[in-house]
Amino acid sequence: MIFLRLWHQSLLSTLPKSQLLAQWRELNSIFAKEDRHILINYIYDYPKDDLFAYTQLVLREMRARDINIRTVDKMERYFANGPFEKVTHPFVHHHNEEYFEICYFNLKEKFMRGQKDFDAERYEALTKMYVVEMGK
């Protein structure tokens, strides 16, 4: 069973590499099959501008970490009818404070359970971001 999730865009820089790579795979699955899943169905309520903007954020983070992006053909086909409007906060009504917190606790559990590529430094950055975003 596949569990699709588009992580809150504010957390992309704190994702362990495995989560970031999985995010790219999930996006490619959406591009190829327009997957439906309870955790991502909301994306189809938005214009493609939002998914395009979100995808650019994921690509930017992957490039910042020097992660090799082998293929973008599915993405290019999916977004072939562009250009797209600039969106500063993709999925604004869903990627809100509550969703940020849901994603944070999901990642916190991964760290607590010993995910191999989730080091203490990345977890500390995640926790600092949580404190700033949530005022806690």
CSV table of C-alpha atoms in Angstrom, one decimal, residues 10 14 20 24 42 44 48 52 65 68 72 81 85 90 107 110 117 119-120 125 127 131-132 134-135:
chain,number,residue,atom,x,y,z
A,10,SER,CA,8.1,24.9,5.2
A,14,THR,CA,14.4,19.6,7.3
A,20,LEU,CA,12.9,14.0,0.2
A,24,TRP,CA,10.1,13.2,-5.5
A,42,TYR,CA,-7.0,18.0,-1.8
A,44,TYR,CA,-7.0,18.4,-7.2
A,48,LYS,CA,-2.0,23.1,-11.3
A,52,PHE,CA,3.9,23.3,-10.0
A,65,ARG,CA,21.6,19.1,-1.3
A,68,ASN,CA,20.9,14.0,-8.6
A,72,VAL,CA,12.0,15.1,-15.2
A,81,ASN,CA,0.3,23.2,-20.7
A,85,GLU,CA,1.1,31.6,-12.2
A,90,PRO,CA,1.0,26.2,-2.4
A,107,LEU,CA,8.8,13.5,11.3
A,110,LYS,CA,10.5,8.9,12.5
A,117,ASP,CA,19.3,9.0,7.9
A,119,ASP,CA,20.5,12.7,12.5
A,120,ALA,CA,20.3,14.8,15.6
A,125,ALA,CA,16.6,22.1,13.0
A,127,THR,CA,12.4,21.3,16.4
A,131,VAL,CA,9.1,26.3,18.0
A,132,VAL,CA,9.2,29.4,15.7
A,134,MET,CA,4.0,27.3,16.4
A,135,GLY,CA,5.3,29.6,19.1
